[in-house]
Structures are given as C-alpha cells and as structure tokens.
Coordinates of C-alpha atoms and ligand atoms in Angstrom, one line a residue:
M1 CA 94.2 28.5 98.0
R2 CA 92.0 31.5 99.5
K3 CA 94.8 32.8 100.9
L4 CA 96.2 32.8 97.7
T5 CA 93.2 34.2 96.3
A6 CA 93.7 37.1 99.0
L7 CA 96.7 37.7 98.1
L8 CA 96.1 38.0 94.5
A9 CA 93.6 40.6 95.0
A10 CA 95.8 42.1 97.6
S11 CA 98.5 42.9 94.6
L12 CA 96.2 43.6 92.1
A13 CA 94.4 46.0 94.2
L14 CA 98.1 46.9 94.9
A15 CA 98.9 47.5 91.0
C16 CA 95.8 49.4 90.2
L17 CA 96.8 51.9 93.3
T18 CA 99.5 52.3 91.9
A19 CA 98.6 52.5 88.7
A20 CA 96.0 55.4 89.2
T21 CA 98.9 57.4 91.5
A22 CA 100.5 57.3 88.5
M23 CA 98.1 58.8 86.4
A24 CA 97.2 61.2 88.3
G25 CA 100.4 62.7 88.8
T26 CA 101.8 63.9 92.5
T27 CA 100.9 68.0 92.8
L28 CA 102.6 69.7 95.5
T29 CA 101.6 73.1 96.6
Y30 CA 103.9 75.4 97.2
A31 CA 103.6 78.4 99.5
N32 CA 105.4 81.7 99.5
F33 CA 104.9 85.5 101.5
P34 CA 106.1 88.1 99.3
P35 CA 104.5 88.8 95.4
A36 CA 105.3 87.0 92.5
K37 CA 108.0 89.6 91.0
T38 CA 110.5 89.2 93.6
F39 CA 113.4 86.7 94.1
P40 CA 112.2 83.9 96.3
C41 CA 108.9 83.6 94.1
I42 CA 111.6 83.7 91.0
Q43 CA 113.1 80.8 92.7
M44 CA 109.9 79.3 93.5
E45 CA 109.0 79.2 89.7
H46 CA 112.6 78.1 88.6
W47 CA 112.1 75.0 90.8
K48 CA 109.2 74.3 89.5
A49 CA 109.7 74.3 86.3
E50 CA 113.0 71.8 87.0
I51 CA 111.5 69.3 89.0
E52 CA 108.0 68.9 86.7
K53 CA 111.0 69.0 83.7
R54 CA 113.0 66.3 85.8
T55 CA 110.1 64.2 87.2
G56 CA 109.1 64.0 83.5
G57 CA 105.7 65.7 84.3
E58 CA 104.9 63.5 87.5
V59 CA 104.9 66.0 89.4
S60 CA 103.2 69.3 88.9
V61 CA 104.0 71.8 91.4
Q62 CA 100.8 74.4 92.4
T63 CA 102.7 77.6 93.3
F64 CA 101.6 80.6 95.8
P65 CA 103.0 83.8 95.6
G66 CA 102.2 86.9 98.0
G67 CA 101.1 84.9 100.7
T68 CA 97.7 83.6 99.1
L69 CA 98.0 80.4 100.5
L70 CA 100.4 81.4 104.0
S71 CA 101.5 84.2 105.1
A72 CA 105.6 85.3 106.5
K73 CA 105.1 84.5 109.5
N74 CA 102.6 81.7 109.6
M75 CA 104.6 79.2 107.2
F76 CA 106.7 77.3 109.6
R77 CA 103.9 76.3 111.1
G78 CA 101.8 75.9 108.0
V79 CA 104.3 73.4 106.6
Q80 CA 104.6 71.2 109.4
T81 CA 100.6 71.1 109.8
G82 CA 100.7 70.4 105.8
Q83 CA 98.4 73.5 105.6
A84 CA 101.1 73.9 102.4
D85 CA 103.4 70.6 100.9
I86 CA 106.2 73.3 100.1
G87 CA 107.0 76.8 102.3
C88 CA 109.5 79.6 101.7
I89 CA 111.1 81.2 105.5
S90 CA 113.1 83.5 105.9
T91 CA 114.6 82.4 109.2
S92 CA 115.2 86.4 110.2
Y93 CA 111.1 86.5 110.8
Y94 CA 111.6 84.3 114.1
P95 CA 113.7 85.2 116.2
G96 CA 115.4 82.6 118.7
V97 CA 113.8 79.7 116.3
F98 CA 117.2 78.6 114.0
P99 CA 119.9 79.2 116.2
L100 CA 122.6 77.7 113.9
M101 CA 121.1 78.6 110.4
S102 CA 121.2 82.2 111.9
V103 CA 124.9 82.2 112.1
V104 CA 124.4 83.5 108.4
N105 CA 122.5 86.8 109.6
L106 CA 125.9 87.6 111.1
P107 CA 127.7 91.1 109.8
V108 CA 130.1 88.6 108.5
A109 CA 130.7 91.1 105.2
F110 CA 129.6 88.6 103.2
T111 CA 129.7 90.7 99.2
T112 CA 127.7 88.2 97.3
T113 CA 124.7 86.0 97.3
E114 CA 125.8 83.7 95.6
V115 CA 128.5 83.1 97.9
A116 CA 126.5 83.6 101.1
S117 CA 124.2 80.8 99.4
R118 CA 126.2 78.5 98.6
V119 CA 128.3 78.5 101.9
M120 CA 124.6 78.3 103.9
W121 CA 123.5 75.4 101.7
D122 CA 127.1 73.7 103.0
L123 CA 126.8 74.6 106.3
F124 CA 123.0 73.3 106.9
R125 CA 124.0 70.1 105.2
K126 CA 127.7 69.8 107.0
Y127 CA 125.4 70.3 110.4
Q128 CA 122.1 68.7 109.4
P129 CA 120.7 71.3 112.4
N130 CA 118.0 69.9 114.5
E131 CA 115.8 73.3 114.2
F132 CA 114.5 72.0 110.3
A133 CA 114.2 68.0 112.5
D134 CA 110.4 68.0 111.8
V135 CA 110.8 69.3 107.6
K136 CA 112.2 68.6 105.1
V137 CA 114.6 70.9 103.6
V138 CA 114.5 71.0 99.9
T139 CA 117.3 74.1 99.4
M140 CA 118.5 77.4 100.9
F141 CA 119.9 80.3 99.9
T142 CA 120.0 83.8 101.5
S143 CA 119.6 87.9 100.1
A144 CA 122.0 90.1 99.1
P145 CA 123.7 92.2 101.5
S146 CA 121.8 95.0 102.6
Q147 CA 121.0 98.6 101.8
I148 CA 119.2 101.9 103.5
M149 CA 116.9 102.8 101.2
S150 CA 114.9 105.9 102.3
K151 CA 113.0 108.9 101.5
E152 CA 114.9 111.5 103.4
P153 CA 119.0 111.2 102.6
V154 CA 121.4 109.4 105.0
K155 CA 124.7 111.0 103.4
T156 CA 126.5 110.5 106.8
L157 CA 125.6 108.3 109.4
A158 CA 124.3 111.0 111.7
D159 CA 121.7 111.3 109.2
L160 CA 120.2 108.3 110.6
N161 CA 119.4 109.8 113.7
G162 CA 116.3 108.4 114.7
M163 CA 115.0 107.7 111.4
E164 CA 112.4 104.5 111.8
L165 CA 113.3 102.3 109.5
R166 CA 111.9 98.5 108.3
A167 CA 114.3 95.7 109.6
S168 CA 114.6 92.2 110.9
G169 CA 117.0 89.7 112.5
S170 CA 120.6 91.1 113.0
I171 CA 120.0 94.4 111.4
L172 CA 117.8 95.4 113.7
Q173 CA 120.6 95.6 116.6
I174 CA 123.0 97.7 114.3
L175 CA 120.6 100.0 113.5
S176 CA 119.9 100.8 117.0
G177 CA 123.2 101.2 117.8
L178 CA 123.1 103.5 114.7
G179 CA 120.9 105.9 116.3
A180 CA 118.5 105.0 113.9
Q181 CA 114.7 102.9 115.2
G182 CA 114.6 99.7 114.1
V183 CA 111.4 98.8 113.3
G184 CA 110.7 94.6 112.5
M185 CA 108.5 93.4 110.2
P186 CA 108.4 90.6 107.3
Q187 CA 109.2 92.9 103.5
S188 CA 105.8 91.7 102.5
Q189 CA 104.5 94.4 105.5
T190 CA 106.7 97.2 104.5
P191 CA 104.4 98.5 101.5
E192 CA 102.0 99.5 104.0
A193 CA 104.6 100.2 106.2
L194 CA 106.1 102.7 104.1
Q195 CA 103.5 104.4 102.5
K196 CA 101.2 104.9 105.4
G197 CA 105.0 106.3 106.9
V198 CA 105.3 104.3 110.1
V199 CA 108.8 104.0 108.6
K200 CA 110.6 106.1 106.4
G201 CA 113.0 103.5 104.8
L202 CA 114.2 100.3 105.3
V203 CA 117.6 98.2 104.9
S204 CA 117.2 95.3 102.8
S205 CA 118.9 94.3 99.3
F206 CA 118.3 96.9 96.2
D207 CA 116.5 94.1 94.1
V208 CA 113.2 96.0 96.4
L209 CA 114.1 98.8 95.1
K210 CA 112.6 97.1 91.6
D211 CA 110.3 94.8 92.8
F212 CA 108.2 96.3 94.8
N213 CA 108.6 99.8 93.1
F214 CA 110.2 101.4 96.8
A215 CA 112.5 103.3 94.7
E216 CA 109.3 105.4 93.6
S217 CA 109.2 106.9 97.6
C218 CA 112.4 105.5 98.9
R219 CA 115.1 108.1 96.1
H220 CA 117.8 107.9 98.5
E221 CA 119.9 104.6 98.6
T222 CA 123.3 104.7 100.8
I223 CA 125.7 101.7 100.7
T224 CA 126.1 100.1 104.0
N225 CA 126.3 96.4 103.2
L226 CA 125.2 94.9 106.2
P227 CA 123.9 91.4 106.5
V228 CA 122.2 88.7 104.4
Y229 CA 118.8 87.2 105.5
P230 CA 119.0 83.2 104.9
F231 CA 115.6 81.8 103.7
A232 CA 114.8 78.1 103.9
V233 CA 112.5 76.0 101.3
I234 CA 111.2 73.8 103.7
M235 CA 108.4 71.0 103.3
N236 CA 105.8 68.6 105.0
K237 CA 107.9 65.6 106.5
A238 CA 104.5 63.0 105.8
R239 CA 104.0 65.0 102.9
W240 CA 108.1 64.0 101.7
E241 CA 107.4 60.9 103.1
S242 CA 104.8 59.4 100.7
L243 CA 106.7 60.3 97.6
S244 CA 108.9 58.0 95.4
P245 CA 112.2 57.2 95.8
E246 CA 112.8 59.2 92.2
I247 CA 111.0 62.0 93.3
R248 CA 113.0 62.3 96.4
K249 CA 115.4 61.7 94.2
A250 CA 114.9 64.8 91.7
I251 CA 114.3 67.2 94.3
D252 CA 117.9 66.6 96.4
D253 CA 119.7 66.4 93.5
L254 CA 117.9 70.3 92.8
G255 CA 119.0 71.9 96.1
Q256 CA 122.7 72.7 96.1
E257 CA 122.1 73.7 92.7
Q258 CA 118.7 75.9 93.4
A259 CA 120.5 77.6 95.9
V260 CA 123.7 78.6 93.6
W261 CA 120.8 79.2 91.0
T262 CA 119.1 81.9 93.1
G263 CA 122.4 83.4 94.2
K264 CA 123.5 83.7 90.8
Y265 CA 119.7 85.3 89.9
L266 CA 120.2 87.8 92.6
D267 CA 123.0 89.1 92.5
Q268 CA 122.9 90.1 88.9
H269 CA 119.2 91.5 89.6
I270 CA 120.7 93.7 92.1
Q271 CA 122.9 95.5 89.1
D272 CA 119.8 95.3 87.0
S273 CA 117.3 96.8 89.5
L274 CA 119.6 99.7 90.7
N275 CA 120.3 100.8 87.5
W276 CA 116.3 100.9 87.0
S277 CA 115.7 102.7 89.6
K278 CA 118.6 105.4 88.5
E279 CA 116.7 105.5 85.2
T280 CA 113.3 105.3 86.4
Y281 CA 113.3 107.4 89.7
Q282 CA 116.5 109.2 89.5
V283 CA 117.7 107.8 93.0
E284 CA 120.4 109.0 94.5
V285 CA 123.6 106.5 95.9
H286 CA 124.9 107.6 98.4
E287 CA 128.6 106.5 99.9
L288 CA 129.9 106.8 103.2
T289 CA 133.3 107.5 104.5
A290 CA 136.0 103.9 105.6
E291 CA 135.4 105.6 109.5
E292 CA 131.7 105.4 109.2
H293 CA 132.0 101.5 107.8
A294 CA 134.6 101.1 110.5
R295 CA 131.7 102.0 113.0
I296 CA 129.0 99.7 111.4
K297 CA 131.5 97.0 111.1
E298 CA 132.2 97.6 115.5
L299 CA 128.5 97.7 115.9
G300 CA 128.4 94.0 114.7
A301 CA 131.1 93.0 116.7
P302 CA 129.0 92.4 119.6
L303 CA 126.5 90.1 117.5
V304 CA 129.1 87.8 116.9
D305 CA 129.3 86.5 120.8
Q306 CA 125.4 86.7 121.2
W307 CA 125.6 84.5 118.5
K308 CA 128.3 82.0 119.9
T309 CA 126.2 82.5 123.4
E310 CA 122.5 81.9 122.1
A311 CA 123.7 78.9 119.9
A312 CA 125.9 77.4 123.1
K313 CA 122.9 77.5 125.1
A314 CA 120.9 75.6 121.9
G315 CA 124.2 72.7 122.5
L316 CA 125.8 73.9 119.1
D317 CA 129.8 74.0 119.1
A318 CA 129.7 77.5 118.2
D319 CA 133.3 77.8 117.5
A320 CA 133.1 75.2 115.2
I321 CA 130.0 76.1 112.8
L322 CA 131.8 80.1 113.0
A323 CA 134.9 79.1 112.1
D324 CA 133.1 76.6 108.9
M325 CA 131.3 79.2 108.1
L326 CA 134.7 82.0 107.6
A327 CA 136.3 79.0 106.3
L328 CA 133.4 78.5 103.6
K329 CA 133.3 81.7 102.9
A330 CA 137.0 82.6 101.9
K331 CA 137.0 79.0 99.8
Y332 CA 133.8 80.5 97.6
E333 CA 135.7 84.0 97.0
A334 CA 138.3 82.9 96.0
Q335 CA 137.0 80.6 93.6
Ligands
DTR401 N1 116.3 91.5 103.3 C1 115.8 90.3 103.5 C2 115.1 89.8 102.6 C3 114.5 89.9 101.0 C4 115.3 90.9 100.1 N2 114.7 90.8 99.2 C5 113.4 90.5 99.2 C6 112.0 90.3 98.4 C7 110.9 89.7 99.2 C8 111.4 89.4 100.7 C9 112.1 89.1 101.2 C10 113.5 89.9 100.9 C11 113.9 91.3 103.8 O1 114.2 92.6 104.0 O2 113.3 90.3 104.2

C-alpha cells in the first residue's frame, strides 16, 4: 500500500512537472556574431519564426545578434559549455578544427550559395563528421563566392601587390600567392580594421557591401569568384537531449530546408546589394581577364592537396569526400 502511495505521488509530481514545463514552454537562446542585418542573422530570424510556428508556440527562441552573447571566436566553445543553447559559427574562423567540412572552403568554383549550401548539408548528413561530435548540428549553409572589395581599384592582379585585405580560411593563402597581404579576422572585426586603415579592403561576398555599408569605403569591386565560406548552426548537446521528441523532430525536419532557404535568400540578396551599391555609391565593378582567372585557379590547386593531407591526418577518406562533394555539386548544378 505504502509503495502504491509513493508511486502515485511520484506520478503526480511528474505530471505536475510536465504540465508546468509545457505551460512555461521552452526558451532557446541563439547567439550570432555579425550584426542583425547580415545574412547569418536573417537566416536565424527565419529559423526562429519557423520553429516557433511549427511547435505551436511551445518553443520560443531568443536571438542575440552582433556578438551580444558570444563573439565569433568564442562561439564554438560557448555553445559546448552552454553559454548559449544555439550558436552560428563560420568554420573558416577555426583553422584545423573542422578537417572534413573545410572541404567546402576549397576553390572548386561554386557559383551559387544554394548549390554550395545543399552540397554542404548533404556531405554533413552522409559523413556525420566527428568534429561535430560534441554538439548537435541544426543546419549548415555557406556564404556566396568571394570577391575583392577595396578602397583603391584592383583592375588587374598586379594592383594587388602588397595590398592588405581582410579574409579568412583558404582565401588567405590564395591572396598571398597573388602578392596581396591577407589579414585573417572574423567579419565582425572588419569595420574597425577598415576604418583604422589596418586593411585596405576585404575578400567576402557582395552582401556585405550593403549590410555593413562597406560600399561607402570600398568603391571598387573586383570579380574573383574565390571560395565560399562554410557556416554551421550548432546546439549544446545536453540541451538538445533535454528537448521532447516532438521539438527535436521539428528541428530536424527544418535542417535541410533552412540550408536551402538561406542559399536562395543570399543569392538574391547579392544582386540587390550590388545594385544598391551602384546606385548609392556609384561603385565600380572590375572584371579580370581569362588569363588572370586561370592564374587564380592555378594558385588554388595546391590547397586541394593540402586539404587532402590534413584530412588524411585526421583519419578521413579524403578522396571519397572530395569526389562526393564534386558529384553533389554537379548534381545540383544540373537541376
Ligand atoms: N565571406 C565570409 C562569410 C560572410 C559573408 N557575408 C557575411 C556577413 C556576416 C558574417 C560573415 C559573412 C566572411 O567574410 O567571413
């Protein structure tokens, strides 16, 4: 009898707790490093709205753009330790930490963000890389192909000689091959570096001309089609495991859709941003010759071998991963 009473009391307590949790709902904090207007934050707000809708308001997401909760470089650790439930990282800001997914940062001439983002997500799903073992991956996407934005014109590659340009990841090495001086830093530090003259321009996708108003100081844009930067949205593992199966399903169902949505948004926004920059600041767009594009390609080639060596050191089947990436790229480009 006493056992039964205890059991009843325990079930009652559990029922009350469950009801209280349901009433209180679940709040998830989501940290991001760049300002609210930029595409990593636009996609964050889209994800928030979708998850709140799909869970019927049971989940509410509290977003923290602009590094207000975690900065670019603290993001990975901050999510692992639970300072934020969710965080958005640019894997290129963590050299050597993501041996598999950094394949997406290689110079393989992605032409759209949508294709690159689809490829990245599929690769992640297929390989479930160990580098993300300590966190739950919510979605992935990339930036658009990278171009040069500078104060002084870069009309030919020779104009790059000695020019300090902010970049990250594989692009730094290509820049040094071109005679420029790459300065590695997260995007969120670029406005100050440009303003102080530490750098004379940057290498990124054209969305930043409008979203950071870089068009005002960088009136010259040179089409280089350098690599895309990979991004991952990650969640604290224990927090993930504490969520109900229904909430987890809503999050999982959104993974690929979110990657595609972000890709489409950015592809369109690149065009809008460039048009806006031409109208507002009369920026000039410079095209390089076919020979100069070939030179850029040549400088990128050793990066593939370097990536393979690093990936093999991390115990990965580099050839298979690379072949899969190229096959996925071809498949989505054909669609
Ligand atoms: N090009 C990468 C990624 C990137 C492109 N646009 C934005 C906006 C905000 C943050 C990052 C990015 C980079 O420059 O870091």
